[in-house]
Short mmCIF file of C-alpha atoms in Angstrom, two decimals:
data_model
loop_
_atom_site.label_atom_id
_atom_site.label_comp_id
_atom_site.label_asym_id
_atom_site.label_seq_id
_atom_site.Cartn_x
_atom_site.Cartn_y
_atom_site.Cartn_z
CA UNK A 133 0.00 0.00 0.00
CA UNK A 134 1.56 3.34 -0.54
CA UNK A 135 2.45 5.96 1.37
CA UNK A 136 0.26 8.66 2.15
CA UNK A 137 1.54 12.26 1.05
CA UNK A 138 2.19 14.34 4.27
CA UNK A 139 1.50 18.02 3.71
CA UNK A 140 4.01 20.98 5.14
CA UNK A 141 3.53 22.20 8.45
CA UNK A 142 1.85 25.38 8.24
CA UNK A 143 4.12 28.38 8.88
CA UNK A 144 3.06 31.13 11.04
CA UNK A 145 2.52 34.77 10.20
CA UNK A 146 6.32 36.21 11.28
CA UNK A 147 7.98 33.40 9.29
CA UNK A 148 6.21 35.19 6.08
CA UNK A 149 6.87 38.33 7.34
CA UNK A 150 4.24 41.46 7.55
CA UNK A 151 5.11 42.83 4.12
CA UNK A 152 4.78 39.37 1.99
CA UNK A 153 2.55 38.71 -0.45
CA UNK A 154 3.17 34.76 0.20
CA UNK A 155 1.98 34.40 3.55
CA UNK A 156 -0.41 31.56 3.94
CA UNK A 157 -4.36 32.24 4.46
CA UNK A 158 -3.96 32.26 8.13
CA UNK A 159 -2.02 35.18 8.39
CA UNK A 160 -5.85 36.75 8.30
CA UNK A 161 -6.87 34.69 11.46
CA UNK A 162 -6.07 37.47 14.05
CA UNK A 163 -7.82 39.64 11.84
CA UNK A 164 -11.37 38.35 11.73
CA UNK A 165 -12.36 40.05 14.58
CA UNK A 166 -11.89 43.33 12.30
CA UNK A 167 -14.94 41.71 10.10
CA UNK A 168 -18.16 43.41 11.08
CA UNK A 169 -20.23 40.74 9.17
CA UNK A 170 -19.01 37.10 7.73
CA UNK A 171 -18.50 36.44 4.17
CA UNK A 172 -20.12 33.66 2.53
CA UNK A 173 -18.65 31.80 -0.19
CA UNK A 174 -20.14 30.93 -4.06
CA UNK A 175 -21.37 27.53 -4.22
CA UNK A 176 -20.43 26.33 -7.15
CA UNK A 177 -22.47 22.72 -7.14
CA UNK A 178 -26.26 23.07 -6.67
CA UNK A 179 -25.97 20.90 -3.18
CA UNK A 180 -23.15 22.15 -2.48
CA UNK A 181 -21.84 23.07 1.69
CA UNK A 182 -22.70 26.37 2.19
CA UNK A 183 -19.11 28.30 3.46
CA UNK A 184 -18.11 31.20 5.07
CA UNK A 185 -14.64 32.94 5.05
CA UNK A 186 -14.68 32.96 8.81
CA UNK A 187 -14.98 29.01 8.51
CA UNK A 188 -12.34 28.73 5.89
CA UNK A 189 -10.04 30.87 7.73
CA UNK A 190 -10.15 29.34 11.12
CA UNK A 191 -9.87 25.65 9.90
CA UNK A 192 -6.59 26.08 7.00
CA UNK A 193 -4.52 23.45 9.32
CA UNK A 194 -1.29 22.95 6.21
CA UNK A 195 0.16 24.61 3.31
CA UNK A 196 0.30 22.16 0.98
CA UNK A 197 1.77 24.10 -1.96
CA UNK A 198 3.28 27.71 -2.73
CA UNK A 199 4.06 29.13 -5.93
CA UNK A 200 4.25 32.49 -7.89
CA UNK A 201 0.80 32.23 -8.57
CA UNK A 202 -0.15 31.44 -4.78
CA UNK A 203 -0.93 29.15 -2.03
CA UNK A 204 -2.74 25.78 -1.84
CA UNK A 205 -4.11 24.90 1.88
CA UNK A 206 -5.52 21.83 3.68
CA UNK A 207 -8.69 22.92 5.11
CA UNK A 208 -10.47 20.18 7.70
CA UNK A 209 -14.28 22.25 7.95
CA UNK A 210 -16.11 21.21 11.04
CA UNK A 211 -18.05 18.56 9.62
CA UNK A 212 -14.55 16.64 9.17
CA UNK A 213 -14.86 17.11 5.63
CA UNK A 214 -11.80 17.97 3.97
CA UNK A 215 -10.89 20.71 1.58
CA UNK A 216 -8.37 22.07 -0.56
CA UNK A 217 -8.17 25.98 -1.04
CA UNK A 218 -6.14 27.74 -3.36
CA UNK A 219 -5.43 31.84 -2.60
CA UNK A 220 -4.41 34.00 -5.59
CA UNK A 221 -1.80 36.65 -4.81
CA UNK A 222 -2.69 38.89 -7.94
CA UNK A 223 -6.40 37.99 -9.78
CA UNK A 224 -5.89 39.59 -13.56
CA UNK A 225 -10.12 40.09 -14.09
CA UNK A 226 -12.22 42.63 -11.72
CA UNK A 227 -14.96 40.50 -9.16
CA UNK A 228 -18.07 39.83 -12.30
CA UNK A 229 -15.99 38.53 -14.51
CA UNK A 230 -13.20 36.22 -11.58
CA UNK A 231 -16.94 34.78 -10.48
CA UNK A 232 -18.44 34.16 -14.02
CA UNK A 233 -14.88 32.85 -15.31
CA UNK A 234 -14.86 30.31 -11.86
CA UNK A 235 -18.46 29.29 -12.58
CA UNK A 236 -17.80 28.35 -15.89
CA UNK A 237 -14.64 26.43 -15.72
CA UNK A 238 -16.82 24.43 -12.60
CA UNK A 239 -19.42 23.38 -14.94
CA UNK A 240 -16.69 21.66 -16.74
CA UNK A 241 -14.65 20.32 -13.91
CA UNK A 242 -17.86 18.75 -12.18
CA UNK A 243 -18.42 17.43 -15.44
CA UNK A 244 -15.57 15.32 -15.70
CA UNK A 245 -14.29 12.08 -13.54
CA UNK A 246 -10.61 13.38 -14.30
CA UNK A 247 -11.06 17.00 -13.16
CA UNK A 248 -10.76 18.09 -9.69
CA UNK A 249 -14.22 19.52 -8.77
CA UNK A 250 -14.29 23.29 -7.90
CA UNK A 251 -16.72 23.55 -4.57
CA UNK A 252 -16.63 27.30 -4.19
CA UNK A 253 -14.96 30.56 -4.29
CA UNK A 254 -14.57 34.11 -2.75
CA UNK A 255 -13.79 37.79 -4.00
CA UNK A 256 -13.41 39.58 -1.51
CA UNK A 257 -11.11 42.83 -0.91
CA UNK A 258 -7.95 41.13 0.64
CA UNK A 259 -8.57 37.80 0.01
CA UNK A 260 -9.48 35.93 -3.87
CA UNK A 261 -9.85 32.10 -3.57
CA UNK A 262 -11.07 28.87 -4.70
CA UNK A 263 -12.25 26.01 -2.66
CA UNK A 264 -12.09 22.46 -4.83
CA UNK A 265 -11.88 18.78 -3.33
CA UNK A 266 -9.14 16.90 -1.33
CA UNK A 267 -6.85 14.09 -2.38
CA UNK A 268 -5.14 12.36 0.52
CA UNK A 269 -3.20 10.73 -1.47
CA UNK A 270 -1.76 13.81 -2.59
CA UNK A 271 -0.51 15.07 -6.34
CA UNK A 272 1.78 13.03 -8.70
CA UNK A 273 4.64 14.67 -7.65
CA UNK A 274 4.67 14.05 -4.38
CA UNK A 275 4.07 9.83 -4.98
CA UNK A 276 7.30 10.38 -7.30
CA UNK A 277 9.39 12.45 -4.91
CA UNK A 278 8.24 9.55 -2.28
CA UNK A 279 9.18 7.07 -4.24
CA UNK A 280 12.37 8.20 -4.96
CA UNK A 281 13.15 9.27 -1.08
CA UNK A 282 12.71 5.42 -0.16
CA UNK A 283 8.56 5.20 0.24
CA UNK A 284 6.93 2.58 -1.66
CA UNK A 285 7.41 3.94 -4.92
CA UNK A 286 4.88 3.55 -7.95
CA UNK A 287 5.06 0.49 -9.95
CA UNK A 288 4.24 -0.11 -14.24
CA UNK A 289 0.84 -0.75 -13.75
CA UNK A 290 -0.52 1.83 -11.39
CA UNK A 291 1.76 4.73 -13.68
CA UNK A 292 0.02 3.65 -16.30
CA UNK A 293 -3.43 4.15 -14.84
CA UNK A 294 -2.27 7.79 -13.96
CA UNK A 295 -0.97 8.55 -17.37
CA UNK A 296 -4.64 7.14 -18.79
CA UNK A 297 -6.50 9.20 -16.44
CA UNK A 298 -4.60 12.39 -17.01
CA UNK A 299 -4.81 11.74 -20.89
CA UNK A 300 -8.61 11.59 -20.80
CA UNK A 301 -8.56 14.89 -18.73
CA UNK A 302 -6.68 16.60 -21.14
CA UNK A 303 -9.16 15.56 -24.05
CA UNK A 304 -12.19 16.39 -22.40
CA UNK A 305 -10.96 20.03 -21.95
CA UNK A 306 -9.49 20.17 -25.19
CA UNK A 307 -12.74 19.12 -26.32
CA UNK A 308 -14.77 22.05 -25.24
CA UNK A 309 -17.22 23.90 -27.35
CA UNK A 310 -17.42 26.65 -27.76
CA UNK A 311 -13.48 27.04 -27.59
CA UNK A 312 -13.96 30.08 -26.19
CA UNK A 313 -16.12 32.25 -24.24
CA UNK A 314 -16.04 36.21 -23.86
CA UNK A 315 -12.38 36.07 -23.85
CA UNK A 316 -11.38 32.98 -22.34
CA UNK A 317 -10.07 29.89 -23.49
CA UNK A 318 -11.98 26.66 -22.85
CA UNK A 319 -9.91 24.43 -24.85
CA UNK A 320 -7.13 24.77 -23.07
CA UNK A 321 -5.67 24.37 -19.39
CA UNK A 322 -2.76 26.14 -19.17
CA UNK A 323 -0.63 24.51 -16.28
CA UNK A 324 -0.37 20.42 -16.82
CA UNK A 325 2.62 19.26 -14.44
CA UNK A 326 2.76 16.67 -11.60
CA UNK A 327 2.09 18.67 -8.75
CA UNK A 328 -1.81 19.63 -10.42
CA UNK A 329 -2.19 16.16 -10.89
CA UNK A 330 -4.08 14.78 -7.95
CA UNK A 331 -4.35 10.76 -7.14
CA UNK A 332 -7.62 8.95 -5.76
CA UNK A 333 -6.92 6.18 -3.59
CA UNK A 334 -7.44 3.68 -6.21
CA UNK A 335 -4.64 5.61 -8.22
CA UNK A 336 -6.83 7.24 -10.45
CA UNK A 337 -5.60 10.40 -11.46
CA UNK A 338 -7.56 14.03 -11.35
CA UNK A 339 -6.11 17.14 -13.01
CA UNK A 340 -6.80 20.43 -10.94
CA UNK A 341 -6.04 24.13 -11.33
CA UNK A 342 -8.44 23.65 -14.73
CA UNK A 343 -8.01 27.91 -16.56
CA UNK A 344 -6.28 29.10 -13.13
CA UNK A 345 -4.13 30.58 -15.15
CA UNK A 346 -6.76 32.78 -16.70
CA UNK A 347 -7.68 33.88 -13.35
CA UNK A 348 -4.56 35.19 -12.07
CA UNK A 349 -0.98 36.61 -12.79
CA UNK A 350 2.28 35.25 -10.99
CA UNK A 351 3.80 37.47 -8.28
CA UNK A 352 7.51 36.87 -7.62
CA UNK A 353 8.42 37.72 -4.19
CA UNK A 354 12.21 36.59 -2.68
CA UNK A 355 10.89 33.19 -1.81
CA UNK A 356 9.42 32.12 -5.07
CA UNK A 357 12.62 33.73 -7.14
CA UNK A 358 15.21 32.04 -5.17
CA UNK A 359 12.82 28.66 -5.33
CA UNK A 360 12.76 29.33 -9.40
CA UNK A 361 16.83 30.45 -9.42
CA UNK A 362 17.58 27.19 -7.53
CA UNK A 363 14.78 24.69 -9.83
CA UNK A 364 14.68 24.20 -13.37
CA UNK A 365 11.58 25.11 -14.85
CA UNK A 366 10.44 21.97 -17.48
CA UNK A 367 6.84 23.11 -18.52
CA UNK A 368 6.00 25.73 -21.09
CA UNK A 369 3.67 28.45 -20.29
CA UNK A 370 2.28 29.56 -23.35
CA UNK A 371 -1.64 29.47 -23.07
CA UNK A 372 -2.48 26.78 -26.05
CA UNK A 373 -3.48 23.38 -26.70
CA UNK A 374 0.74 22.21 -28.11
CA UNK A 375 1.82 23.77 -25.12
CA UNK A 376 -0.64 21.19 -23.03
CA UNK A 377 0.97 18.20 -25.35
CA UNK A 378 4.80 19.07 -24.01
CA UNK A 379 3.66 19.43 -20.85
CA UNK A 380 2.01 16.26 -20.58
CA UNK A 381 4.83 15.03 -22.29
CA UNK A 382 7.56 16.18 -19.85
CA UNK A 383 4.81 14.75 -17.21
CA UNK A 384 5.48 10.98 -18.73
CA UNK A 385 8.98 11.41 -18.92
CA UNK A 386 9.22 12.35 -15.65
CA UNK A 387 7.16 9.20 -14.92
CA UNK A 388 9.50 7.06 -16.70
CA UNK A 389 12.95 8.19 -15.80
CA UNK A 390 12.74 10.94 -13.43
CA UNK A 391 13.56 13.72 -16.50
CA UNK A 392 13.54 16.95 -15.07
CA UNK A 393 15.70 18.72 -16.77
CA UNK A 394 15.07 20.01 -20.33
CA UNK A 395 19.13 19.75 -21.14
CA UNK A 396 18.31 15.88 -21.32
CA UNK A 397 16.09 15.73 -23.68
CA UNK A 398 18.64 15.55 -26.53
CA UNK A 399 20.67 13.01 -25.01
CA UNK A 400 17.48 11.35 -24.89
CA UNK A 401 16.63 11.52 -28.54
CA UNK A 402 19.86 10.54 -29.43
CA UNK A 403 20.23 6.96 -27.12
CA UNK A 404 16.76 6.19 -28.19
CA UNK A 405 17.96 2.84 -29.79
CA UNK A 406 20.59 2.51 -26.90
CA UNK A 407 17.72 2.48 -24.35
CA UNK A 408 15.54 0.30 -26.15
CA UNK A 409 18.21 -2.41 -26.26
CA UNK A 410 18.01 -2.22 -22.63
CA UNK A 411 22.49 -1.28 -23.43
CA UNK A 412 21.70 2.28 -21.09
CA UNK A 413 19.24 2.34 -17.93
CA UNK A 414 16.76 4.74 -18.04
CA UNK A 415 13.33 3.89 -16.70
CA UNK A 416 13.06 4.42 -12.91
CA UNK A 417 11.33 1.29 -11.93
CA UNK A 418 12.13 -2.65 -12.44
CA UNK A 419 9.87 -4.04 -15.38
CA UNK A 420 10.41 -6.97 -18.18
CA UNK A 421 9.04 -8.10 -21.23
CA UNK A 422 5.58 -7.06 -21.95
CA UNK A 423 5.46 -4.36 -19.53
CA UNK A 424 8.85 -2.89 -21.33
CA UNK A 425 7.62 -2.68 -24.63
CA UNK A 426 4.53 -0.55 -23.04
CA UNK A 427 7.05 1.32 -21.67
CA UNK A 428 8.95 2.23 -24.60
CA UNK A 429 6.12 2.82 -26.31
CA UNK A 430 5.14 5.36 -23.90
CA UNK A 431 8.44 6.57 -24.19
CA UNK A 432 7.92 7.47 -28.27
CA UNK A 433 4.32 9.11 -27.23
CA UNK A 434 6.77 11.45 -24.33
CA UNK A 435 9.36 12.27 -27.52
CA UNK A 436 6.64 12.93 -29.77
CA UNK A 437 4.65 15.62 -27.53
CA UNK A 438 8.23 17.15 -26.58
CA UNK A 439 9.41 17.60 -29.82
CA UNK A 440 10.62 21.22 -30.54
CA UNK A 441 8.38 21.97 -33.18
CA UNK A 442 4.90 22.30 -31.69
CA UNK A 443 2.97 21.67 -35.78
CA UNK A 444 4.57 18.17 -35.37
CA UNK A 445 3.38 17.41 -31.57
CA UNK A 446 0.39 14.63 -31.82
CA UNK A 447 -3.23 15.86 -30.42
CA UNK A 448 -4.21 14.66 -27.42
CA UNK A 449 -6.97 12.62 -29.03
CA UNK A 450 -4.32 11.01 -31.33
CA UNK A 451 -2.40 10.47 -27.73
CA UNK A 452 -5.33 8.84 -25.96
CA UNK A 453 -5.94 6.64 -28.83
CA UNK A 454 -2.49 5.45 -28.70
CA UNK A 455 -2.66 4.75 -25.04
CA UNK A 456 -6.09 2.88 -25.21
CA UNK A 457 -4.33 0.64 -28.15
CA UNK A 458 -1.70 -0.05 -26.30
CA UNK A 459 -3.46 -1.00 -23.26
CA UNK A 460 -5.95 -3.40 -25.05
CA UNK A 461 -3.07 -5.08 -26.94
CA UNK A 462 -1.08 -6.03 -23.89
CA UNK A 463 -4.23 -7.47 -22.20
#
């Protein structure tokens, strides 16, 4: 059985400092007495919990992620039921158009098995956030880091139920019609990589953070630029459909050696034959015969959506239809 993925301890308001812009969610606990009246949150499902800020606030227990885009929070509500709450540090659209953009990419994510349901937001003056469901299993990347620290790491089979689930994801958004709608892409998610890719406990896989990026800008403080001067940075951030096919791509290759570096991905091309004939180790996990050739296969499908040239990356569709081929055949 693997490993559950333990969140961060939560850091307290001096370790951010007063003047950050990455402080966690709580920093606003010893402020709610300064609220005359409680805010309550959108529902975004018609059943859906009914929220308040004051609620949200008071029960944030982890950080369980922090980027230049924001913060991602454990929240355990007092029904026991868990959350996960993402805070913006800098929303790009003004309050109609953050709640009508949320809305809308929520009817798609509680359309799909392999989207992360969005539960609720908030736009408020200090404070912009989305609420969406909890994984305690965690995201992709922290099974891989796991597995590669010494926890019981991944093996063939259950990677290749992720890589299905995260395929189908990708289709269904790229999918959408209309593409667009009053300025924002629907066809497109903007920020595929392992740490948005959520696990169920029966290894499914959920994509979150579904048009985020259409909701907010990044905001580099100290933190986050020493985090991105010390990290290499393997996804592309261009807002399009090819730029969803490397990402996913640098997602599999990461799956299947532990590629994290761009600066690889030539050597990679060029001892393609070398690691077929099993005469250089590459894969990260022990495997033979049929389960090999999958992941070679695999392998072509990662080169393919990384190639430099973003006309000659496959579709997704073409991708998933690959995958389900492959899976049938070796059953």
């Amino acid at each position: 059985m693997l490993s559950r993925a333990f969140t961060k301890p939560k850091r307290s308001f001096k370790e951010y400092g007063e003047n950050s812009r990455s402080g966690s969610i709580s920093e606003y606990d010893d402020c709610i007495v300064g609220f005359i009246d409680d805010l309550p949150l959108i529902p975004c499902e018609n059943n859906g919990p009914s929220l308040s800020l004051k609620e949200v606030l008071r029960t944030s227990v982890s950080v369980m992620g922090e980027n230049a885009r924001g913060l991602t929070e454990k929240v355990v509500l007092s029904n026991a039921r868990l959350c996960t709450l993402k805070r913006f540090r800098k929303v790009i659209v003004r309050k109609s158009e953050f709640g009508r953009r949320v809305e809308k990419l929520a009817q798609v994510c509680n359309n799909c098995d392999y989207l992360v349901p969005i539960t609720a937001y908030l736009y408020a003056k200090r404070i912009k956030l989305v609420v969406s469901d909890y994984y305690p299993m965690g995201s992709l990347a922290d099974l891989l880091s796991g597995g590669r620290r010494g926890q019981t790491a991944l093996n063939w089979n259950e990677r290749v139920i992720i890589i299905e689930s995260i395929a189908r994801a990708i289709s269904f958004i790229h999918g959408q019609s209309p593409e667009t709608v009053k300025n924002m892409k629907m066809n497109v998610h903007g920020n595929i990589k392992s740490s948005n890719i959520m696990i169920n406990i029966d290894l499914t896989a959920r994509l979150s953070d579904y048009g985020f990026v259409q909701l907010a800008d990044c905001v580099e403080d100290c933190d986050t630029k020493e985090k991105r001067a010390t990290t290499h940075n393997i996804y592309c951030e261009n807002l399009s459909q090819k730029s969803d096919v490397f990402n996913f791509g640098m997602v599999l290759l990461d799956m299947l050696g532990a590629v994290q570096d761009l600066s690889y991905m030539d050597c990679i091309v060029k001892l393609k034959e070398s690691i077929k004939q099993g005469d250089i180790p590459f894969f990260e996990f022990h495997m033979k015969g049929k389960e090999r050739k999958q992941a070679l296969k695999v392998l072509e499908i990662a080169l393919a959506c990384t190639s430099s040239l973003p006309e000659t990356r496959p579709s997704v569709h073409q991708i998933l239809f690959d995958l389900t081929h492959l899976l049938k055949t070796s059953k």
